[in-house]
PDB file of C-alpha atoms and ligand atoms in Angstrom:
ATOM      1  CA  UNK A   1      16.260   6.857  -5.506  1.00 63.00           C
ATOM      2  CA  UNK A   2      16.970   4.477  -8.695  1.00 64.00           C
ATOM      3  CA  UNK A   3      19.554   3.623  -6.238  1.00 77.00           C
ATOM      4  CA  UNK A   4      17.042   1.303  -4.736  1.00 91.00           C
ATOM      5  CA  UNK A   5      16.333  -1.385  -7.111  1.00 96.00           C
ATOM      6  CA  UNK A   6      18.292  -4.239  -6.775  1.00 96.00           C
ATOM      7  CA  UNK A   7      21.487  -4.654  -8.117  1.00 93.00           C
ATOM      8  CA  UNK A   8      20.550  -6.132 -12.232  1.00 91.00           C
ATOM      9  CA  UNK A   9      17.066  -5.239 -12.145  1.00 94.00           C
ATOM     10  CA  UNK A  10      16.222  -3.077 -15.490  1.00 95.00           C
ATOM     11  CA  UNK A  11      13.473  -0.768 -15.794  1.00 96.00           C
ATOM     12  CA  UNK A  12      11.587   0.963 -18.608  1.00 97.00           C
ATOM     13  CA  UNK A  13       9.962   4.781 -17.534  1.00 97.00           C
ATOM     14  CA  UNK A  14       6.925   5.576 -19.604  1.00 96.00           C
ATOM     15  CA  UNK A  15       4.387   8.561 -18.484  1.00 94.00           C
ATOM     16  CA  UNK A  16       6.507   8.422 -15.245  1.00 97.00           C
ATOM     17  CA  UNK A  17       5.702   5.011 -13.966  1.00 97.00           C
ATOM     18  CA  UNK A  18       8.866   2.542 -13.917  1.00 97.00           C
ATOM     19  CA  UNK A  19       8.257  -1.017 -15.950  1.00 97.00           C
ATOM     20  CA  UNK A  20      10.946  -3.987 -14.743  1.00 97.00           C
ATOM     21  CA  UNK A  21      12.188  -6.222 -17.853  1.00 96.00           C
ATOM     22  CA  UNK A  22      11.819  -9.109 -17.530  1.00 93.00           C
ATOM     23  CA  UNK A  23      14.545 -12.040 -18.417  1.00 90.00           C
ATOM     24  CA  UNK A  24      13.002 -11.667 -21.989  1.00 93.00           C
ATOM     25  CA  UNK A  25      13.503  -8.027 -22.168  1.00 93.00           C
ATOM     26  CA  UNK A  26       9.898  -7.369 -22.083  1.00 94.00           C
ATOM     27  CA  UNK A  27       7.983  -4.975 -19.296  1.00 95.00           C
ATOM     28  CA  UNK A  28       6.436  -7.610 -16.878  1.00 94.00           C
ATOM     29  CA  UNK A  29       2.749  -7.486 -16.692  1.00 90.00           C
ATOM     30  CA  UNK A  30       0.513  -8.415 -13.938  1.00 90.00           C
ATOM     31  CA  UNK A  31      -2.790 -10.018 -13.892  1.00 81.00           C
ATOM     32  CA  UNK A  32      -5.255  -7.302 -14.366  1.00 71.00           C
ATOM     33  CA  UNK A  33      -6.948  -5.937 -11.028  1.00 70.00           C
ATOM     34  CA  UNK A  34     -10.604  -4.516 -11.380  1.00 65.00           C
ATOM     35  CA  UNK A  35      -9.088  -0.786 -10.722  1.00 61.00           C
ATOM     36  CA  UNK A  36      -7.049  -0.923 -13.303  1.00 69.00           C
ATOM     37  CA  UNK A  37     -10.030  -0.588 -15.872  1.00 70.00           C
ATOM     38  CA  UNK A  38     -12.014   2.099 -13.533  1.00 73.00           C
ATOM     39  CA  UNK A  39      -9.058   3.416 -12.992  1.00 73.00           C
ATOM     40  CA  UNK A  40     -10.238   6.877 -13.928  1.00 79.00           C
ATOM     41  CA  UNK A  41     -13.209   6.162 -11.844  1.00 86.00           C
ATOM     42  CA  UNK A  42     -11.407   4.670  -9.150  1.00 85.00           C
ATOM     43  CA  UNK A  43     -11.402   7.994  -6.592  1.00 85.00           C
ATOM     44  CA  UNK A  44     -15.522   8.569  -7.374  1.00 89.00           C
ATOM     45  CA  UNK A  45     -16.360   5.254  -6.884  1.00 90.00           C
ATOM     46  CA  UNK A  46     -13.878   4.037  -2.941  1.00 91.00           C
ATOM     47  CA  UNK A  47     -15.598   8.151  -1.641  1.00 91.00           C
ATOM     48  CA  UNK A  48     -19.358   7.796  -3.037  1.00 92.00           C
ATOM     49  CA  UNK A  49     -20.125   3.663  -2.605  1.00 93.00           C
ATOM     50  CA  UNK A  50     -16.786   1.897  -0.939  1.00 94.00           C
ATOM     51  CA  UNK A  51     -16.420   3.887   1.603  1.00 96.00           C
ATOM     52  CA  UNK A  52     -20.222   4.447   2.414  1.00 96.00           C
ATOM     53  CA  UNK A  53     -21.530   1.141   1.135  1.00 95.00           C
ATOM     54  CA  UNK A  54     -18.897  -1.524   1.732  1.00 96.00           C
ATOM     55  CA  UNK A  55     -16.781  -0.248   4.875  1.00 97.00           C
ATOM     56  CA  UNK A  56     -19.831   1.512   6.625  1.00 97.00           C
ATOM     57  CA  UNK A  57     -17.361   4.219   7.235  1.00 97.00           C
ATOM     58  CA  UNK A  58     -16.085   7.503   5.706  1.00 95.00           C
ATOM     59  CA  UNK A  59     -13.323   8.514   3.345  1.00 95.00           C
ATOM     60  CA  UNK A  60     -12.513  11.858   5.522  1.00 95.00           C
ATOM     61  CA  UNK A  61     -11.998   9.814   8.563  1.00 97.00           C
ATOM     62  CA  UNK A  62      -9.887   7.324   6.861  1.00 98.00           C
ATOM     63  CA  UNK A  63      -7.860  10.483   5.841  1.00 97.00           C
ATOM     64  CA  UNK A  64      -7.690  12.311   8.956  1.00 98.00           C
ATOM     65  CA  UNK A  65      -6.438   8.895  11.317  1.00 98.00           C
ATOM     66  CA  UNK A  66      -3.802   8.305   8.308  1.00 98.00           C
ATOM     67  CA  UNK A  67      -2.926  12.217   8.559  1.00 98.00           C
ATOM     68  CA  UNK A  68      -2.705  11.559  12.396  1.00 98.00           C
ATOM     69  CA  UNK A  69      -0.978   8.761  11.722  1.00 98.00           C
ATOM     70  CA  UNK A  70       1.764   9.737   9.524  1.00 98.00           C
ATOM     71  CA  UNK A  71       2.167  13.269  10.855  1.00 97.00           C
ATOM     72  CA  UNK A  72       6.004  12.914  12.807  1.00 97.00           C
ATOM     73  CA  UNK A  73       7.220  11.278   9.222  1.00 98.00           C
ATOM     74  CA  UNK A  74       8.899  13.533   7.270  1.00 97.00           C
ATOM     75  CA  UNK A  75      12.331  13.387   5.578  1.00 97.00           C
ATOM     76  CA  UNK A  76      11.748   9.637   5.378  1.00 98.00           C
ATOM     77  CA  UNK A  77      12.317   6.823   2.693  1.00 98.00           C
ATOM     78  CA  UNK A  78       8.153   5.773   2.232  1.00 98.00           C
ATOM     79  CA  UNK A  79       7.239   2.590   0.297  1.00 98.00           C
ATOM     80  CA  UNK A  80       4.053   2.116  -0.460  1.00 98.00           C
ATOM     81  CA  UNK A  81       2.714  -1.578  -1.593  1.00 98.00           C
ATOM     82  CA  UNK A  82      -0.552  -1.151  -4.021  1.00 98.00           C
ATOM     83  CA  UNK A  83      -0.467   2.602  -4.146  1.00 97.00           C
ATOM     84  CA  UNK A  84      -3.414   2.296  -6.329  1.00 95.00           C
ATOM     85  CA  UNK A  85      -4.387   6.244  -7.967  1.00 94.00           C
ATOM     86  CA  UNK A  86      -2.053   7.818  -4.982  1.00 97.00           C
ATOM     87  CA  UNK A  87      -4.287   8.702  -2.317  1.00 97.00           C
ATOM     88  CA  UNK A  88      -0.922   8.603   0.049  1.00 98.00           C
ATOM     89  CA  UNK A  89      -1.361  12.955  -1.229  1.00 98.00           C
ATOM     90  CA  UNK A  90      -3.896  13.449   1.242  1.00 97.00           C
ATOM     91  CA  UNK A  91      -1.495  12.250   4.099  1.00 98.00           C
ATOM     92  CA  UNK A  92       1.750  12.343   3.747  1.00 98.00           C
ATOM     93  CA  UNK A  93       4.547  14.936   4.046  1.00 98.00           C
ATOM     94  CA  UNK A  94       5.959  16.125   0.512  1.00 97.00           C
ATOM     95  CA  UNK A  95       9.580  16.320   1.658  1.00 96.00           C
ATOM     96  CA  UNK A  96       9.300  12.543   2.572  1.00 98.00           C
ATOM     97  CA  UNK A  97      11.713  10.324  -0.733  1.00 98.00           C
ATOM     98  CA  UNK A  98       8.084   8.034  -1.789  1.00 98.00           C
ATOM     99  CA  UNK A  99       8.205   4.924  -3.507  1.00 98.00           C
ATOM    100  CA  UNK A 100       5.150   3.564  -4.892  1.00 98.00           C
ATOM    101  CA  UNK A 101       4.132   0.217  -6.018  1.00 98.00           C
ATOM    102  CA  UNK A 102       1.246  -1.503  -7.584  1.00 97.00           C
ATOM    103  CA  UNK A 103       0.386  -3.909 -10.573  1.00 96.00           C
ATOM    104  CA  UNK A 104      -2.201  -1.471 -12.223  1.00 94.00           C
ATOM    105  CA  UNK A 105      -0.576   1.165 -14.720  1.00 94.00           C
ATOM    106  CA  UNK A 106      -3.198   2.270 -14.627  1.00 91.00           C
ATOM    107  CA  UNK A 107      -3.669   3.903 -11.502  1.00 93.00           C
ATOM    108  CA  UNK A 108      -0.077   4.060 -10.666  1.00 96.00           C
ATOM    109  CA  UNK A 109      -0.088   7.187 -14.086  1.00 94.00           C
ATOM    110  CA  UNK A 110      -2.787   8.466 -11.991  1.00 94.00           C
ATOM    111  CA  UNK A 111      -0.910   8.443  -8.723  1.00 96.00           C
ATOM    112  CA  UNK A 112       1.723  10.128 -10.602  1.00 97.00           C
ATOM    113  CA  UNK A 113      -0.225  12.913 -12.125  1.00 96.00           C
ATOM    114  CA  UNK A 114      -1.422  13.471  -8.501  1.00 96.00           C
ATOM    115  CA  UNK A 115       2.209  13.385  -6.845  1.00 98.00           C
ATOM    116  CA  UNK A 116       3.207  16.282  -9.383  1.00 97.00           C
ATOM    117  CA  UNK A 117       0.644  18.416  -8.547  1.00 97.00           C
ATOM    118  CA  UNK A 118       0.981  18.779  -5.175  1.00 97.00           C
ATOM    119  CA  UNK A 119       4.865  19.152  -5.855  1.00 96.00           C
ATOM    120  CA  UNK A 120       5.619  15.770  -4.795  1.00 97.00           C
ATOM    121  CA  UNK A 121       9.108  15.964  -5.840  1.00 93.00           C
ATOM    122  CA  UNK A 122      10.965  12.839  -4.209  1.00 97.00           C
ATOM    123  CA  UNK A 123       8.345  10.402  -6.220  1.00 98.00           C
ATOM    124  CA  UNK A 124       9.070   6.873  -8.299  1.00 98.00           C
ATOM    125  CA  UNK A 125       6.590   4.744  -9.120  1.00 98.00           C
ATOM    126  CA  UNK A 126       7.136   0.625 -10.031  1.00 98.00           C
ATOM    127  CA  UNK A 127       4.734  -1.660 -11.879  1.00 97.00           C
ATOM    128  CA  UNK A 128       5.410  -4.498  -9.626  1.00 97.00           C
ATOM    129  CA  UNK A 129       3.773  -7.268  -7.293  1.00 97.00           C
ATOM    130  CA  UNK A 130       3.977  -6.745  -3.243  1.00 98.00           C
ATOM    131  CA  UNK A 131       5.259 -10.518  -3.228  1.00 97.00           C
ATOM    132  CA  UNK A 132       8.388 -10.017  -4.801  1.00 97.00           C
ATOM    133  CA  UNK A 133       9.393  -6.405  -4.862  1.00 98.00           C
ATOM    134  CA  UNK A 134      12.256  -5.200  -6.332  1.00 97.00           C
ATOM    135  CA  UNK A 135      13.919  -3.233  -3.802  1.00 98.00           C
ATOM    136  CA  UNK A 136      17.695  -3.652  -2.310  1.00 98.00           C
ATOM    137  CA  UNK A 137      17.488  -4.967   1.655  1.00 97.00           C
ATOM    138  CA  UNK A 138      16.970  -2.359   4.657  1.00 97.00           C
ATOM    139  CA  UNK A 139      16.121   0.404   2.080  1.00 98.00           C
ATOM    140  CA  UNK A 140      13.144   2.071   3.755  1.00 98.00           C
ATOM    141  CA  UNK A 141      12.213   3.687   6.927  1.00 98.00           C
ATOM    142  CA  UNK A 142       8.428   3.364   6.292  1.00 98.00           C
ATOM    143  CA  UNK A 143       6.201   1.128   4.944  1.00 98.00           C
ATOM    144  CA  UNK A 144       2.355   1.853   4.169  1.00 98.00           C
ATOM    145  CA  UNK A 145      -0.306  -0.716   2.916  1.00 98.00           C
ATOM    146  CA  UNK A 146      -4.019   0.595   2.665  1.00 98.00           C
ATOM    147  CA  UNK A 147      -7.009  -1.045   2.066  1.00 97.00           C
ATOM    148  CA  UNK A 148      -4.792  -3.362  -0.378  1.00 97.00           C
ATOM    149  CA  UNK A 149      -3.806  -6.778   2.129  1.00 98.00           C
ATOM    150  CA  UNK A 150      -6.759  -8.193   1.355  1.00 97.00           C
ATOM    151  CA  UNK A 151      -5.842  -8.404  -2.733  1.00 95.00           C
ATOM    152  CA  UNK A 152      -2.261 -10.396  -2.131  1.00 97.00           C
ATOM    153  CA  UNK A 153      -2.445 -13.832  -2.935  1.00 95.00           C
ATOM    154  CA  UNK A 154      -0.158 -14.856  -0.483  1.00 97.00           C
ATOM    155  CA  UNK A 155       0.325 -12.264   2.416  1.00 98.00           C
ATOM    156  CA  UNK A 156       3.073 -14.432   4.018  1.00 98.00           C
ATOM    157  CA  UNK A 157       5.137 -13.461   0.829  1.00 98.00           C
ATOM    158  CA  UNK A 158       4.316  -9.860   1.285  1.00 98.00           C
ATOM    159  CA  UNK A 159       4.986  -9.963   4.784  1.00 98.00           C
ATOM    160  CA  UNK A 160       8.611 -11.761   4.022  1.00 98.00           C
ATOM    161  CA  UNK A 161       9.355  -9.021   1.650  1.00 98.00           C
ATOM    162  CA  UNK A 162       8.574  -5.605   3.879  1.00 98.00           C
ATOM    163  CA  UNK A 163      10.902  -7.652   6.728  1.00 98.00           C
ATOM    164  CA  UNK A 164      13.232  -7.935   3.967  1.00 98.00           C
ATOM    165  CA  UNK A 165      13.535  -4.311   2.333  1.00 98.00           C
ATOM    166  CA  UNK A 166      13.053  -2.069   5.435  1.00 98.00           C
ATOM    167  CA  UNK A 167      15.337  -1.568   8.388  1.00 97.00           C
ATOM    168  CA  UNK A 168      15.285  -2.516  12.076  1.00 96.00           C
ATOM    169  CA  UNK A 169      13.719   0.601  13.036  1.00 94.00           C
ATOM    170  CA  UNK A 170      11.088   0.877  10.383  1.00 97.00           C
ATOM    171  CA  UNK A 171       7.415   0.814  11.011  1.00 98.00           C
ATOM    172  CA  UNK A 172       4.990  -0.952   8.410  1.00 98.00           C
ATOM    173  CA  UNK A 173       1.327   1.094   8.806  1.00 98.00           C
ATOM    174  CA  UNK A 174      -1.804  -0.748   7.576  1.00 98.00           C
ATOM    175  CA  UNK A 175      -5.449  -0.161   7.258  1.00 98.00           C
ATOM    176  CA  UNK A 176      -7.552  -2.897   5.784  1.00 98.00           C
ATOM    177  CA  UNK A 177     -11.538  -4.016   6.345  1.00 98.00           C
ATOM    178  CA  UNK A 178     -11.791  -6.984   9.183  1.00 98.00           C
ATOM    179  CA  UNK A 179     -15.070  -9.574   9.485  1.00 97.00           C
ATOM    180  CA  UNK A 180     -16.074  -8.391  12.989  1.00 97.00           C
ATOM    181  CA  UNK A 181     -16.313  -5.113  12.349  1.00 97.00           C
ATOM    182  CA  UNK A 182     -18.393  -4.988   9.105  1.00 96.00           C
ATOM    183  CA  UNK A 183     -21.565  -4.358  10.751  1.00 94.00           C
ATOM    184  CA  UNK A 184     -23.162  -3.817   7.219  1.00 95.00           C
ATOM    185  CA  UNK A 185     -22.295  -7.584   6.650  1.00 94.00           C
ATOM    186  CA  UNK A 186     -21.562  -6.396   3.030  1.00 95.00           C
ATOM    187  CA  UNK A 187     -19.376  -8.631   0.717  1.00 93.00           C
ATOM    188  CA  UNK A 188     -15.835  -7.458   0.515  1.00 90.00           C
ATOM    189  CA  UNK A 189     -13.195  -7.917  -2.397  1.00 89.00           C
ATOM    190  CA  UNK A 190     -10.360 -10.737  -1.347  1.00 93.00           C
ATOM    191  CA  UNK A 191      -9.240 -12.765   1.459  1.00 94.00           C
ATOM    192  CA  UNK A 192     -10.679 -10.381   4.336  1.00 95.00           C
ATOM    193  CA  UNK A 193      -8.694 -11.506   7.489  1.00 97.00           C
ATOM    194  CA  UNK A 194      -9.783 -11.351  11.161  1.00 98.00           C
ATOM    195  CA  UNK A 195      -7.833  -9.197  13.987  1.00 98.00           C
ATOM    196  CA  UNK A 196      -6.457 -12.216  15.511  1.00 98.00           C
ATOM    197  CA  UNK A 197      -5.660 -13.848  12.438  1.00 98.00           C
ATOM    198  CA  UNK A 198      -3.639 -10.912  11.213  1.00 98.00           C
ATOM    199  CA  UNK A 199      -2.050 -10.947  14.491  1.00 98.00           C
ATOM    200  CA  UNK A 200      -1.054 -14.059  14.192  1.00 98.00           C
ATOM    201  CA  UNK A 201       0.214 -14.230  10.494  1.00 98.00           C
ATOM    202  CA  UNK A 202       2.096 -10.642  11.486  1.00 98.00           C
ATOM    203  CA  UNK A 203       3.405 -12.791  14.353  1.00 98.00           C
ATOM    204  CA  UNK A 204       4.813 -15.860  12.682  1.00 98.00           C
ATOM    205  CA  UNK A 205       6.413 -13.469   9.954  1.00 98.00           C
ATOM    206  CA  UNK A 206       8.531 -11.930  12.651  1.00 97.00           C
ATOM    207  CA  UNK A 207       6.793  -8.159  12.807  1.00 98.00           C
ATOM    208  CA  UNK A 208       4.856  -7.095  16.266  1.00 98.00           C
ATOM    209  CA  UNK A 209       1.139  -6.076  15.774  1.00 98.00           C
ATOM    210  CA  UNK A 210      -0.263  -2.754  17.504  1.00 98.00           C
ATOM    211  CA  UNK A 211      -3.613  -1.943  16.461  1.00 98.00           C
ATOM    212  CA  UNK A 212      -4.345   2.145  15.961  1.00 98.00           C
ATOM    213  CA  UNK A 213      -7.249   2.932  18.173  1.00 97.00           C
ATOM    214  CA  UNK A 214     -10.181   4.417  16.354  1.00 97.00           C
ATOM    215  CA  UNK A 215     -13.558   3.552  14.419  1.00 97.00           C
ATOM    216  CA  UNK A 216     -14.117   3.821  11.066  1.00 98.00           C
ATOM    217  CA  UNK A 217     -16.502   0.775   9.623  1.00 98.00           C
ATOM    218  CA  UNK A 218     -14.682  -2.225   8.891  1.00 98.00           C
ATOM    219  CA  UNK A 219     -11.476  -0.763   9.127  1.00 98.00           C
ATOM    220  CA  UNK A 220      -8.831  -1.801  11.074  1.00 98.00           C
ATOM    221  CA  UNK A 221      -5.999   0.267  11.521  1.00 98.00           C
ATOM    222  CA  UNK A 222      -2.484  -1.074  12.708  1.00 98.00           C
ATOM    223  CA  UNK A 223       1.053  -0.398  13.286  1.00 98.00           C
ATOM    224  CA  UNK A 224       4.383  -3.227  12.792  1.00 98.00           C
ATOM    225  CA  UNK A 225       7.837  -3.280  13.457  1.00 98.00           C
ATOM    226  CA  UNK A 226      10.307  -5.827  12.962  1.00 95.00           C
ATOM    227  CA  UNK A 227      10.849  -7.998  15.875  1.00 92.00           C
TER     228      UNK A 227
HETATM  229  C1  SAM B 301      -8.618  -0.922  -3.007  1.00 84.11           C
HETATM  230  S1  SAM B 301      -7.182  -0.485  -3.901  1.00 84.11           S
HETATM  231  C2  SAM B 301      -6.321   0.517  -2.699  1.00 84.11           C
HETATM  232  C3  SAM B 301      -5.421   1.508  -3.340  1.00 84.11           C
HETATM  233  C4  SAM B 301      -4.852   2.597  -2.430  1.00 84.11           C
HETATM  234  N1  SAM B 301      -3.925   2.030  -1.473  1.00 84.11           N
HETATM  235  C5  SAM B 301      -5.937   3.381  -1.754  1.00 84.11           C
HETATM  236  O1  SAM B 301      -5.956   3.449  -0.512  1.00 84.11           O
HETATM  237  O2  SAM B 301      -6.763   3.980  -2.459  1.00 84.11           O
HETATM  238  C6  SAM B 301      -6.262  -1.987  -3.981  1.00 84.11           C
HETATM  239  C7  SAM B 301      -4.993  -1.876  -4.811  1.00 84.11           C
HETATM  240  O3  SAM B 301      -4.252  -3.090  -4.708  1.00 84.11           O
HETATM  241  C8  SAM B 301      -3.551  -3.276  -5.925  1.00 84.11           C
HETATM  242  N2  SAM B 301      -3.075  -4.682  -5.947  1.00 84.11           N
HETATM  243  C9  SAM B 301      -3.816  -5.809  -5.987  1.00 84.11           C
HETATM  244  N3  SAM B 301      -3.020  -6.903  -5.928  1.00 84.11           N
HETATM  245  C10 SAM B 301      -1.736  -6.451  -5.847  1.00 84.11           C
HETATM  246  C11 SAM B 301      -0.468  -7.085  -5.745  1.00 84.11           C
HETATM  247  N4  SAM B 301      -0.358  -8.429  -5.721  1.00 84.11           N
HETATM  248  N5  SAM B 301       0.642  -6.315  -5.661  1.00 84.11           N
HETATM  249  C12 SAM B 301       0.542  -4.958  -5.697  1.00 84.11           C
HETATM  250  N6  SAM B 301      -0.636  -4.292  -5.785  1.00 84.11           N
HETATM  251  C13 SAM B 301      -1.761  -5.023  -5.848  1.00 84.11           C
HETATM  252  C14 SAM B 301      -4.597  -2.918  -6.970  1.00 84.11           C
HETATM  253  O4  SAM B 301      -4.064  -2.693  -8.243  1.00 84.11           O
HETATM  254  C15 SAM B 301      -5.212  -1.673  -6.312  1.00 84.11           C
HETATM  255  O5  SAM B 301      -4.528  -0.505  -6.707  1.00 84.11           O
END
């Protein structure tokens, strides 16, 4: 799958998670994100208080649209931006080729402790930011973000970049907490976007919008392709 990475880039492997050099030779760091931290936490904490606390909704359900979701994929080149401890396990086909990506270490040496043991064997993992990935054009069939849009910076970046590395037919899945459904009117983490206004952004960076019809808290749940 190295195969991927755009033509120059050079990576370091350590514990099974993939560094990029930078021009300096060095492993490019990222600014740290709370997980990285808790990252042996991480799983406790999204089931028993995120999930329940935050989202007003529940980790099973989350897994059983995603399962839903993702059932038909299979065989398929999978990116996933801000894999975070590799929850993608619980619903996605092992004989799918996975690429994950995240700027936590942290949790990405989880994710791939987790891949292994359910005999994820088509697995890479990049230390890397969803604004400026590091990926050859048109080189995925699927895309995945979860729970994760609200932590990019610029999402207009992001959005320029999935366009950029998957192909025509692709289809980018999302599930992130939106305003008007957070009945709980708890405070969530990042730039929390509206329906409409992620319709719109999705929109203007060229990608149609198709929201997933179900009820889990906050969550919104969506489908893109490229227009
Ligand atoms: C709430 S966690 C979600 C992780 C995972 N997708 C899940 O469903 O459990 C948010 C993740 O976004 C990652 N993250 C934050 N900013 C990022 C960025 N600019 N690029 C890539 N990953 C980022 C964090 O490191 C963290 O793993």
């Amino acid at each position: 799958m190295a195969e991927m990475l755009k033509k120059g880039a050079k990576v370091i492997s350590k514990k099974g998670v993939n560094y990029l050099l930078g021009n300096d030779g060095k492993p490019q760091v990222f600014k740290p994100w709370l997980g990285d931290s808790f990252s042996f936490l991480y799983d406790c904490i999204m089931r028993k208080s995120i999930f329940p606390k935050k989202f007003g909704g529940n980790m099973g359900k989350h897994l059983d649209i995603l399962c839903r979701e993702l059932k038909d994929v299979h065989g398929k080149r999978v990116l996933e931006l801000a894999t975070g401890s590799g929850s993608a396990v619980n619903f996605l086909h092992t004989g799918n080729s996975y690429t994950g990506t995240d700027i936590s270490p942290g949790l990405l040496t989880k994710a791939v402790n987790r891949f292994r043991s359910v005999g994820f064997d088509q697995a890479e993992f990049y230390v890397t930011d969803a604004e400026c990935l590091p990926f050859e054009d048109a080189s995925f069939d699927v895309c995945i973000c979860i729970l994760s849009l609200n932590f990019f910076d610029d999402l207009n970046k992001v959005l320029k970049e999935v366009k950029r590395v998957i192909t025509t037919y692709s289809v980018f899945i999302c599930a992130v907490p939106v305003p008007e459904r957070n009945t709980l009117g708890s405070t969530i983490r990042g730039k929390i976007h509206s329906e409409e206004e992620l319709m719109k952004i999705f929109s203007e960076n060229g990608f149609t919008f198709e929201r997933i019809p179900c009820e889990n808290g906050s969550l919104l749940y969506f489908r893109a392709h490229k227009v």
